[in-house]
Coordinates of C-alpha atoms in Angstrom, one line a residue:
M203 CA 115.0 64.6 90.7
I204 CA 114.2 66.5 93.9
V205 CA 111.6 65.6 96.4
I206 CA 109.8 68.2 98.5
L207 CA 108.5 67.0 101.9
D208 CA 105.3 68.8 102.6
F209 CA 104.8 69.8 106.2
G210 CA 101.6 71.7 105.5
S211 CA 103.0 74.7 103.8
Q212 CA 100.7 76.9 101.6
Y213 CA 103.8 77.5 99.5
S214 CA 104.8 73.9 98.6
K215 CA 103.5 74.2 95.1
I216 CA 105.5 77.4 94.6
I217 CA 108.7 75.7 95.8
A218 CA 108.1 73.0 93.2
R219 CA 107.6 75.6 90.5
K220 CA 110.9 77.3 91.4
V221 CA 112.7 73.9 91.2
R222 CA 111.1 73.2 87.8
E223 CA 112.2 76.7 86.6
A224 CA 115.7 75.5 87.2
Q225 CA 114.8 72.7 84.7
V226 CA 115.0 70.0 87.3
Y227 CA 112.1 67.6 87.8
C228 CA 110.6 67.5 91.3
E229 CA 107.7 66.0 93.2
I230 CA 105.8 67.0 96.3
V231 CA 105.5 64.1 98.7
P232 CA 103.9 63.7 102.2
H233 CA 106.3 64.3 105.1
T234 CA 105.6 60.7 106.2
I235 CA 107.6 59.3 103.2
T236 CA 110.3 56.9 104.2
L237 CA 114.0 57.0 103.1
D238 CA 113.5 53.8 101.2
E239 CA 110.7 55.3 99.2
I240 CA 112.8 58.4 98.5
K241 CA 115.7 56.2 97.3
K242 CA 113.3 54.3 94.9
K243 CA 112.5 57.7 93.3
K244 CA 116.3 58.2 92.9
A245 CA 116.1 61.6 94.5
E246 CA 119.3 63.6 94.4
G247 CA 118.0 66.2 96.9
I248 CA 115.4 66.8 99.5
I249 CA 113.6 70.0 100.4
F250 CA 111.7 70.3 103.7
S251 CA 108.8 72.8 103.2
G252 CA 107.6 75.3 105.8
G253 CA 104.4 74.7 107.7
P254 CA 101.9 76.2 110.2
S255 CA 103.0 73.9 113.1
S256 CA 105.4 74.6 116.0
V257 CA 108.1 71.9 116.5
Y258 CA 107.0 72.0 120.2
E259 CA 103.4 71.1 119.5
E260 CA 102.2 67.6 120.4
N261 CA 102.0 65.5 117.2
S262 CA 103.9 68.2 115.2
P263 CA 104.9 66.7 111.9
K264 CA 108.3 64.9 111.7
C265 CA 110.2 63.0 109.1
D266 CA 111.7 59.6 108.9
P267 CA 114.9 60.0 111.1
A268 CA 116.9 58.0 108.5
I269 CA 116.6 60.8 106.0
L270 CA 118.7 63.1 108.2
T271 CA 121.7 60.7 108.0
S272 CA 121.2 59.5 104.4
G273 CA 123.8 61.7 102.8
I274 CA 121.2 63.1 100.4
P275 CA 121.5 66.9 100.4
I276 CA 118.7 68.6 102.4
L277 CA 117.4 72.2 102.3
G278 CA 115.0 73.1 105.2
I279 CA 112.7 76.1 104.8
C280 CA 111.1 77.9 107.8
Y281 CA 109.5 75.0 109.8
G282 CA 111.9 72.7 107.9
M283 CA 114.8 74.6 109.4
Q284 CA 113.4 74.4 112.9
L285 CA 112.8 70.7 112.5
L286 CA 116.3 70.1 111.2
A287 CA 117.8 72.1 114.1
L288 CA 115.8 70.3 116.8
E289 CA 116.3 66.8 115.4
L290 CA 120.0 67.2 114.9
G291 CA 120.7 68.5 118.4
G292 CA 120.3 72.2 118.2
E293 CA 117.9 74.4 120.1
V294 CA 114.7 76.1 119.0
V295 CA 112.8 78.6 121.2
R296 CA 109.1 79.1 121.0
G297 CA 108.3 82.6 119.6
T298 CA 106.4 85.0 121.8
K299 CA 105.3 86.9 118.7
H300 CA 105.2 86.1 115.0
E301 CA 107.7 87.7 112.6
Y302 CA 105.9 88.4 109.3
G303 CA 107.0 90.6 106.4
K304 CA 110.0 91.9 104.6
A305 CA 113.4 91.9 106.2
S306 CA 117.1 92.3 105.1
L307 CA 119.3 89.3 105.2
F308 CA 123.0 89.8 105.9
I309 CA 124.9 87.0 104.4
D310 CA 127.8 85.7 106.5
N311 CA 129.0 83.0 104.1
N312 CA 128.2 83.4 100.4
F313 CA 129.6 80.0 99.2
D314 CA 127.3 77.1 98.1
L315 CA 123.8 78.2 99.0
F316 CA 124.3 81.9 98.5
E317 CA 126.9 81.7 95.7
G318 CA 126.8 84.7 93.5
L319 CA 124.5 86.8 95.7
W320 CA 125.2 90.2 97.3
L321 CA 126.0 90.2 101.0
E322 CA 122.7 91.9 101.8
M323 CA 119.4 91.0 100.2
S324 CA 115.6 91.4 100.7
I325 CA 113.7 88.4 102.1
W326 CA 110.3 87.4 103.3
M327 CA 109.9 86.2 106.9
S328 CA 106.9 84.3 108.3
H329 CA 107.7 82.4 111.5
G330 CA 107.0 82.2 115.2
D331 CA 109.7 79.8 116.6
S332 CA 113.4 80.6 116.0
V333 CA 116.7 78.6 116.1
I334 CA 118.9 79.9 118.9
R335 CA 121.6 77.2 118.9
M336 CA 122.7 75.4 115.8
P337 CA 123.5 71.6 115.8
E338 CA 127.1 70.5 116.1
G339 CA 129.0 71.0 112.8
F340 CA 126.7 73.8 111.5
Q341 CA 127.8 77.3 110.8
R342 CA 125.7 80.5 110.5
L343 CA 125.2 81.5 106.9
G344 CA 123.1 84.6 107.4
H345 CA 121.3 86.8 109.9
T346 CA 118.8 89.7 110.1
E347 CA 118.3 92.4 112.7
N348 CA 115.7 90.4 114.5
C349 CA 116.8 86.8 113.7
E350 CA 120.4 85.9 114.8
I351 CA 120.4 82.7 112.8
A352 CA 118.4 83.3 109.6
S353 CA 120.3 80.6 107.7
M354 CA 122.6 77.8 108.7
G355 CA 124.5 75.0 106.9
N356 CA 126.7 72.0 107.3
P357 CA 128.6 71.8 104.0
S358 CA 130.3 68.4 104.8
K359 CA 126.9 66.8 105.3
K360 CA 125.2 69.0 102.6
I361 CA 122.4 70.1 105.0
Y362 CA 121.3 73.7 104.7
A363 CA 118.4 75.7 106.1
V364 CA 116.8 79.1 105.8
Q365 CA 114.3 80.7 108.2
F366 CA 112.8 82.8 105.4
H367 CA 110.8 81.8 102.3
P368 CA 113.1 81.9 99.2
E369 CA 110.2 80.6 97.0
V370 CA 107.9 83.6 97.2
S371 CA 108.1 86.6 95.0
H372 CA 108.8 88.9 98.1
T373 CA 112.3 87.3 98.2
P374 CA 113.6 88.6 94.8
K375 CA 116.7 86.5 94.7
G376 CA 115.1 83.4 96.2
K377 CA 115.0 81.6 92.8
E378 CA 118.9 81.8 92.7
I379 CA 119.0 80.3 96.2
I380 CA 116.9 77.3 95.2
Q381 CA 118.8 77.0 92.0
N382 CA 122.1 76.9 93.9
F383 CA 120.8 74.1 96.1
V384 CA 119.4 72.1 93.2
V385 CA 122.2 72.5 90.7
R386 CA 125.3 73.4 92.7
I387 CA 124.8 71.4 95.9
C388 CA 122.7 68.4 94.6
K389 CA 124.5 68.3 91.2
C390 CA 121.2 67.9 89.3
Q391 CA 121.4 68.3 85.6
P392 CA 119.0 70.9 84.1
S393 CA 117.4 68.5 81.7
W394 CA 113.7 68.9 82.5
T395 CA 112.5 70.7 79.3
S396 CA 109.4 70.7 77.3
D397 CA 111.2 68.9 74.4
S398 CA 112.4 66.1 76.7
F399 CA 108.9 65.8 78.2
I400 CA 107.3 65.5 74.8
D401 CA 109.7 62.8 73.7
I402 CA 109.4 60.8 76.9
T403 CA 105.6 61.1 77.1
V404 CA 104.9 60.2 73.5
E405 CA 107.0 57.1 73.9
E406 CA 105.1 56.2 77.2
I407 CA 101.7 56.7 75.5
R408 CA 102.7 54.4 72.6
K409 CA 103.9 51.7 75.0
T410 CA 100.7 52.0 77.0
V411 CA 98.1 52.3 74.2
K412 CA 99.8 50.1 71.5
N413 CA 97.4 49.8 68.6
H414 CA 94.2 50.6 70.7
K415 CA 92.0 53.7 70.3
V416 CA 91.8 56.5 72.9
L417 CA 88.9 58.8 73.7
C418 CA 89.8 62.2 74.9
A419 CA 87.5 64.5 76.9
L420 CA 87.9 67.9 75.2
S421 CA 86.8 71.2 76.7
G422 CA 88.7 73.6 74.4
G423 CA 90.9 74.8 77.2
V424 CA 94.7 74.6 77.2
D425 CA 94.9 71.4 79.4
S426 CA 92.6 69.2 77.3
S427 CA 93.9 70.8 74.0
V428 CA 97.6 70.0 74.8
T429 CA 96.5 66.5 75.9
A430 CA 94.8 66.0 72.5
A431 CA 97.9 67.3 70.7
L432 CA 100.2 65.0 72.6
L433 CA 98.0 62.0 71.8
K434 CA 97.7 63.0 68.1
K435 CA 101.5 63.1 67.9
A436 CA 101.7 59.7 69.6
I437 CA 98.9 57.7 68.1
G438 CA 97.5 59.7 65.1
E439 CA 94.2 58.4 63.8
N440 CA 93.6 56.2 66.9
L441 CA 92.6 59.3 68.8
T442 CA 89.0 60.6 69.0
C443 CA 88.0 63.7 71.0
M444 CA 84.6 64.2 72.5
F445 CA 83.3 67.8 73.1
I446 CA 80.1 68.3 75.1
D447 CA 78.6 71.7 74.5
Q448 CA 76.5 72.5 77.7
G449 CA 75.4 75.8 76.4
F450 CA 77.5 77.9 78.8
M451 CA 80.5 78.5 76.5
R452 CA 81.7 81.9 75.5
K453 CA 80.3 83.5 72.3
N454 CA 81.1 81.5 69.2
E455 CA 83.5 79.3 71.2
A456 CA 81.8 75.9 70.5
A457 CA 81.9 76.6 66.7
R458 CA 85.5 77.6 67.0
I459 CA 86.4 74.4 68.8
K460 CA 84.8 72.3 66.1
E461 CA 86.6 74.2 63.4
L462 CA 90.0 74.1 65.1
F463 CA 90.1 70.4 66.1
S464 CA 88.2 68.7 63.3
G465 CA 89.4 71.1 60.6
D466 CA 92.8 72.5 61.4
F467 CA 94.2 69.7 63.5
Q468 CA 92.4 66.9 61.6
I469 CA 91.4 65.2 64.8
N470 CA 88.4 62.9 64.9
L471 CA 85.8 64.9 66.9
I472 CA 82.5 63.8 68.4
Y473 CA 80.4 67.0 69.0
V474 CA 77.5 66.6 71.5
D475 CA 75.0 69.5 71.6
A476 CA 73.5 69.1 75.1
A477 CA 72.6 72.7 75.8
E478 CA 68.8 72.2 76.1
R479 CA 69.4 69.3 78.5
F480 CA 71.6 71.4 80.8
F481 CA 69.3 74.4 80.8
K482 CA 66.5 72.1 82.0
K483 CA 68.7 70.6 84.6
I484 CA 69.5 73.9 86.3
N485 CA 66.1 75.6 85.7
G486 CA 65.2 77.7 88.7
I487 CA 68.4 76.9 90.6
I488 CA 70.0 80.0 92.3
D489 CA 72.3 78.6 95.0
P490 CA 75.8 78.5 93.5
E491 CA 76.8 75.2 95.0
E492 CA 73.6 73.5 93.9
K493 CA 74.2 75.0 90.4
R494 CA 77.8 73.6 90.3
K495 CA 76.7 70.2 91.5
A496 CA 73.8 70.0 89.0
I497 CA 76.0 70.9 86.1
G498 CA 78.8 68.5 87.2
E499 CA 76.4 65.6 87.6
E500 CA 74.7 66.3 84.3
F501 CA 78.0 66.5 82.5
I502 CA 78.9 63.1 83.9
R503 CA 75.6 61.6 82.9
V504 CA 75.9 63.0 79.3
F505 CA 79.5 61.8 79.0
E506 CA 78.6 58.4 80.5
E507 CA 75.8 57.9 78.0
E508 CA 77.8 59.0 75.0
S509 CA 81.0 57.2 75.9
K510 CA 79.2 53.9 76.8
K511 CA 78.2 53.8 73.1
L512 CA 82.0 53.7 72.4
Q513 CA 83.5 51.6 75.2
S514 CA 84.0 48.5 73.2
E515 CA 85.8 50.5 70.6
F516 CA 87.8 52.8 73.0
P517 CA 89.5 51.1 76.0
F518 CA 91.4 54.2 77.0
L519 CA 90.1 57.6 78.2
A520 CA 92.4 60.6 78.3
Q521 CA 92.0 63.6 80.6
G522 CA 93.9 66.9 81.0
T523 CA 94.7 66.4 84.7
L524 CA 97.6 68.7 85.9
Y525 CA 100.1 68.2 88.7
P526 CA 98.3 70.7 91.1
D527 CA 95.2 68.5 90.7
V528 CA 97.2 65.5 91.7
I529 CA 98.6 67.3 94.7
E530 CA 95.2 68.5 95.9
S531 CA 93.7 65.1 95.5
A532 CA 96.5 63.6 97.6
S533 CA 96.1 66.3 100.2
R534 CA 92.4 65.6 100.4
D535 CA 93.2 61.9 100.9
V536 CA 95.6 62.7 103.8
A537 CA 93.7 65.6 105.4
Q538 CA 91.4 64.8 108.3
T539 CA 89.6 68.1 108.2
A540 CA 89.2 70.8 105.6
V541 CA 87.2 73.9 105.1
K542 CA 85.2 73.8 101.9
I543 CA 85.0 77.1 100.1
K544 CA 83.3 75.9 97.0
T545 CA 83.4 73.0 94.6
H546 CA 86.3 73.0 92.2
H547 CA 85.8 74.9 89.0
N548 CA 86.5 71.9 86.8
V549 CA 84.0 69.1 86.4
G550 CA 85.3 65.8 87.5
G551 CA 84.3 62.6 89.3
L552 CA 83.7 60.1 86.5
P553 CA 81.5 57.1 87.4
E554 CA 83.4 54.2 88.9
D555 CA 81.7 51.6 86.7
M556 CA 83.0 53.1 83.5
D557 CA 85.1 50.5 81.7
F558 CA 88.0 52.8 80.7
T559 CA 91.7 52.8 81.5
I560 CA 92.5 56.4 82.3
I561 CA 95.5 58.2 80.7
E562 CA 96.6 61.5 82.2
P563 CA 99.8 62.6 80.2
L564 CA 100.0 66.0 81.8
N565 CA 99.7 64.9 85.4
K566 CA 103.4 65.8 86.1
L567 CA 103.1 69.4 84.8
F568 CA 102.2 72.9 86.1
K569 CA 100.1 75.2 84.0
D570 CA 103.1 77.2 82.7
E571 CA 104.9 74.0 81.7
V572 CA 101.7 72.9 79.8
R573 CA 101.8 76.1 77.9
K574 CA 105.4 75.6 76.8
V575 CA 104.6 72.0 75.7
G576 CA 101.6 73.3 73.7
L577 CA 103.8 75.8 71.9
D578 CA 106.3 73.2 71.1
L579 CA 103.6 71.0 69.7
G580 CA 102.5 73.8 67.4
L581 CA 99.2 74.7 69.0
P582 CA 98.1 78.3 68.2
E583 CA 98.6 81.0 70.9
E584 CA 94.8 81.5 71.2
I585 CA 94.6 78.0 72.7
V586 CA 97.9 77.9 74.6
F587 CA 97.4 81.3 76.3
R588 CA 93.6 81.0 76.8
Q589 CA 92.8 82.2 80.2
P590 CA 91.4 79.7 82.7
F591 CA 87.7 79.0 82.2
P592 CA 85.5 77.2 84.8
G593 CA 84.0 73.8 83.9
P594 CA 80.4 75.0 84.5
G595 CA 81.2 77.9 82.1
L596 CA 79.2 81.1 82.1
A597 CA 76.5 79.5 84.4
I598 CA 78.6 80.5 87.4
R599 CA 79.2 84.0 86.1
I600 CA 75.4 84.6 86.1
I601 CA 74.4 85.4 89.6
G602 CA 71.0 83.9 90.2
E603 CA 68.9 82.0 87.7
V604 CA 70.4 80.8 84.4
T605 CA 68.3 81.1 81.3
P606 CA 69.2 81.1 77.6
E607 CA 68.4 84.8 77.4
R608 CA 70.7 85.7 80.3
V609 CA 73.5 83.6 78.9
A610 CA 73.2 85.4 75.6
V611 CA 73.5 88.8 77.3
L612 CA 76.6 87.6 79.2
Q613 CA 78.2 86.1 76.1
N614 CA 77.9 89.5 74.4
A615 CA 79.3 91.4 77.4
D616 CA 82.1 88.9 77.9
Y617 CA 83.1 89.1 74.3
I618 CA 83.5 92.9 74.5
V619 CA 85.6 92.6 77.7
I620 CA 88.0 90.1 76.1
D621 CA 88.1 91.9 72.8
E622 CA 89.1 95.3 74.3
I623 CA 91.6 93.7 76.7
K624 CA 93.3 91.9 73.8
K625 CA 93.4 95.1 71.7
S626 CA 95.0 96.9 74.6
G627 CA 97.8 94.3 75.0
Y628 CA 96.7 93.4 78.5
Y629 CA 95.4 89.9 77.8
R630 CA 98.7 88.0 78.4
K631 CA 99.4 90.2 81.5
L632 CA 96.3 89.0 83.3
W633 CA 95.5 85.7 84.9
Q634 CA 91.8 86.1 84.1
A635 CA 89.4 88.8 82.8
F636 CA 85.7 88.3 82.4
A637 CA 82.2 89.7 82.8
V638 CA 79.6 88.8 85.5
L639 CA 75.9 89.3 85.1
L640 CA 74.4 90.5 88.3
P641 CA 70.8 90.1 89.5
V642 CA 70.6 93.8 90.0
K643 CA 68.6 96.3 88.0
S644 CA 69.1 100.1 88.2
V645 CA 67.7 103.2 86.7
G646 CA 69.4 104.8 83.7
V647 CA 68.9 107.2 80.9
Q648 CA 69.5 106.1 77.3
G649 CA 68.3 108.2 74.3
D650 CA 66.4 110.6 76.6
Q651 CA 64.4 107.7 77.9
R652 CA 64.3 106.2 81.4
T653 CA 65.6 102.6 81.6
Y654 CA 65.6 100.0 84.3
S655 CA 68.1 97.5 83.2
N656 CA 70.8 95.0 84.2
T657 CA 74.3 95.4 85.6
I658 CA 77.5 93.9 84.4
A659 CA 80.5 93.6 86.7
V660 CA 84.0 93.4 85.1
R661 CA 86.6 91.2 86.9
A662 CA 90.3 91.2 86.0
V663 CA 93.0 89.8 88.2
T664 CA 96.8 89.1 88.2
S665 CA 98.1 85.9 89.7
E666 CA 100.8 83.3 89.4
D667 CA 98.8 80.2 90.2
A668 CA 95.3 81.3 91.4
M669 CA 96.1 80.5 95.0
T670 CA 96.2 84.3 95.6
A671 CA 95.2 87.1 93.2
N672 CA 95.3 90.9 93.0
W673 CA 92.7 92.9 91.2
A674 CA 94.3 94.3 88.0
H675 CA 94.9 98.1 87.9
L676 CA 93.6 98.5 84.3
P677 CA 93.9 102.0 82.7
Y678 CA 90.9 104.2 83.1
D679 CA 90.6 104.7 79.3
L680 CA 90.4 100.9 78.8
L681 CA 87.7 100.5 81.5
E682 CA 85.9 103.4 79.8
K683 CA 86.0 101.7 76.4
I684 CA 84.7 98.4 77.9
S685 CA 81.9 100.2 79.7
S686 CA 80.9 102.3 76.8
R687 CA 80.7 99.4 74.3
I688 CA 78.8 97.1 76.7
I689 CA 76.1 99.8 77.4
N690 CA 75.9 100.9 73.8
E691 CA 75.9 97.5 72.2
I692 CA 73.8 95.5 74.6
P693 CA 70.3 96.9 75.2
E694 CA 69.7 94.8 78.3
I695 CA 72.6 96.6 80.2
N696 CA 72.7 100.2 81.4
R697 CA 75.4 100.0 84.1
V698 CA 78.9 98.6 84.4
V699 CA 81.0 98.2 87.6
Y700 CA 84.6 97.1 88.2
D701 CA 85.5 94.6 90.9
I702 CA 88.5 95.8 93.0
S703 CA 88.6 92.9 95.5
S704 CA 91.6 90.6 95.8
K705 CA 91.9 86.9 96.8
P706 CA 91.7 86.5 99.7
P707 CA 89.3 87.6 101.0
A708 CA 87.3 87.3 97.8
T709 CA 87.6 84.5 95.3
I710 CA 88.4 85.0 91.6
E711 CA 85.1 83.7 90.4
W712 CA 81.9 85.1 91.9
E713 CA 80.3 81.7 92.4

């Protein structure tokens, strides 16, 4: 067990993923956590994350001083290194300019933290302040041309620090550094596997639920599907899933979900066709935030009405909440101010007066871990590797008004995009690929006749966790096939464009 003290880093979740990749369980906790709370978690190591603050700022984040003398191994990253240096008696100088980008690290001591690594390696720097004098008992472990102390350590106290970011992909050997800390220095056993998670979670579900029945909110995505599979393994016939079809699913997807879960998996399924109700709810709405809110509120109302019919029979409600959702919720609770970009893709916010006990069996897992669990549970790859799909569905991939006719057009276009990408072998290489229906008409020529028809934008991105994303450099012949099929097979479309913007500054979804 490793705890990661979050000092406001945008990379905290990536640190956690790298620790998990070493098959060691970890949790991200607020930097305000006390040593007693850490000991209750039985943590065998502590990582201080980076952060945007300067250690010299008034009210800059600190940690419980008792942590520094606890004897529990510590790894400080970027701001974490500066904080360790200052709090332990070293000296940090405020930077006059920011060092950002690739650098070469020259390793002065390749024992412990840098065990097994070459004496020179590529790293990613992102800092303003710098350590210019180490605390007593520390030795320099590495330097760069512009940073005299790029890493330091006190092996006797098992406290180490790096000025660079080992967790990001721009530090190619960073995974080995984190693994050295977690396994070699902290002596953690690499026992965090999908098999062990399934065994522990199934037992926890059985202890919690006993002989009662559970209702599972099912969307057909990987998260809710793996949740359903876990519950099926744990409680069998005492599981019932509810699927609400709002009319904004992909082509044939609602029918496939019914077939898969009630047929192949033999899970009790309540199917609610609420499409007409949802179309009425968002009739005439163009603003994307209003559209999202209207769909989210209506989903809650439908779920509330349907589930209240079952509350006496089902005391437990299961949801496919993942660990990043838990982290974000905790961050929102702690944060004083935040910039709202748009409402989260997934529909949430169940009514407070609903008389259910909530079960979230995946709330310790990241998406890649969920996929491994799904495969071990025997779920088909079409479910396990299904690309992320927003809760409001195709409604937020239709720019402007949403009507049954426009949804049908987009369903057909989206089907072609996914079909061709799967045939090309690119589906598993992409984070997401989809079509967007634009409120733009343009002149075209089809069959020697002038047309004035709609435009489809194709969006395909690569990403590790959706925090950032790059537009996918798909082959021209693949894009040509997609465009040709859409224009030839869908009469309402005469133009196809490809979105080549990354996140940031754009977002992955258009609304």
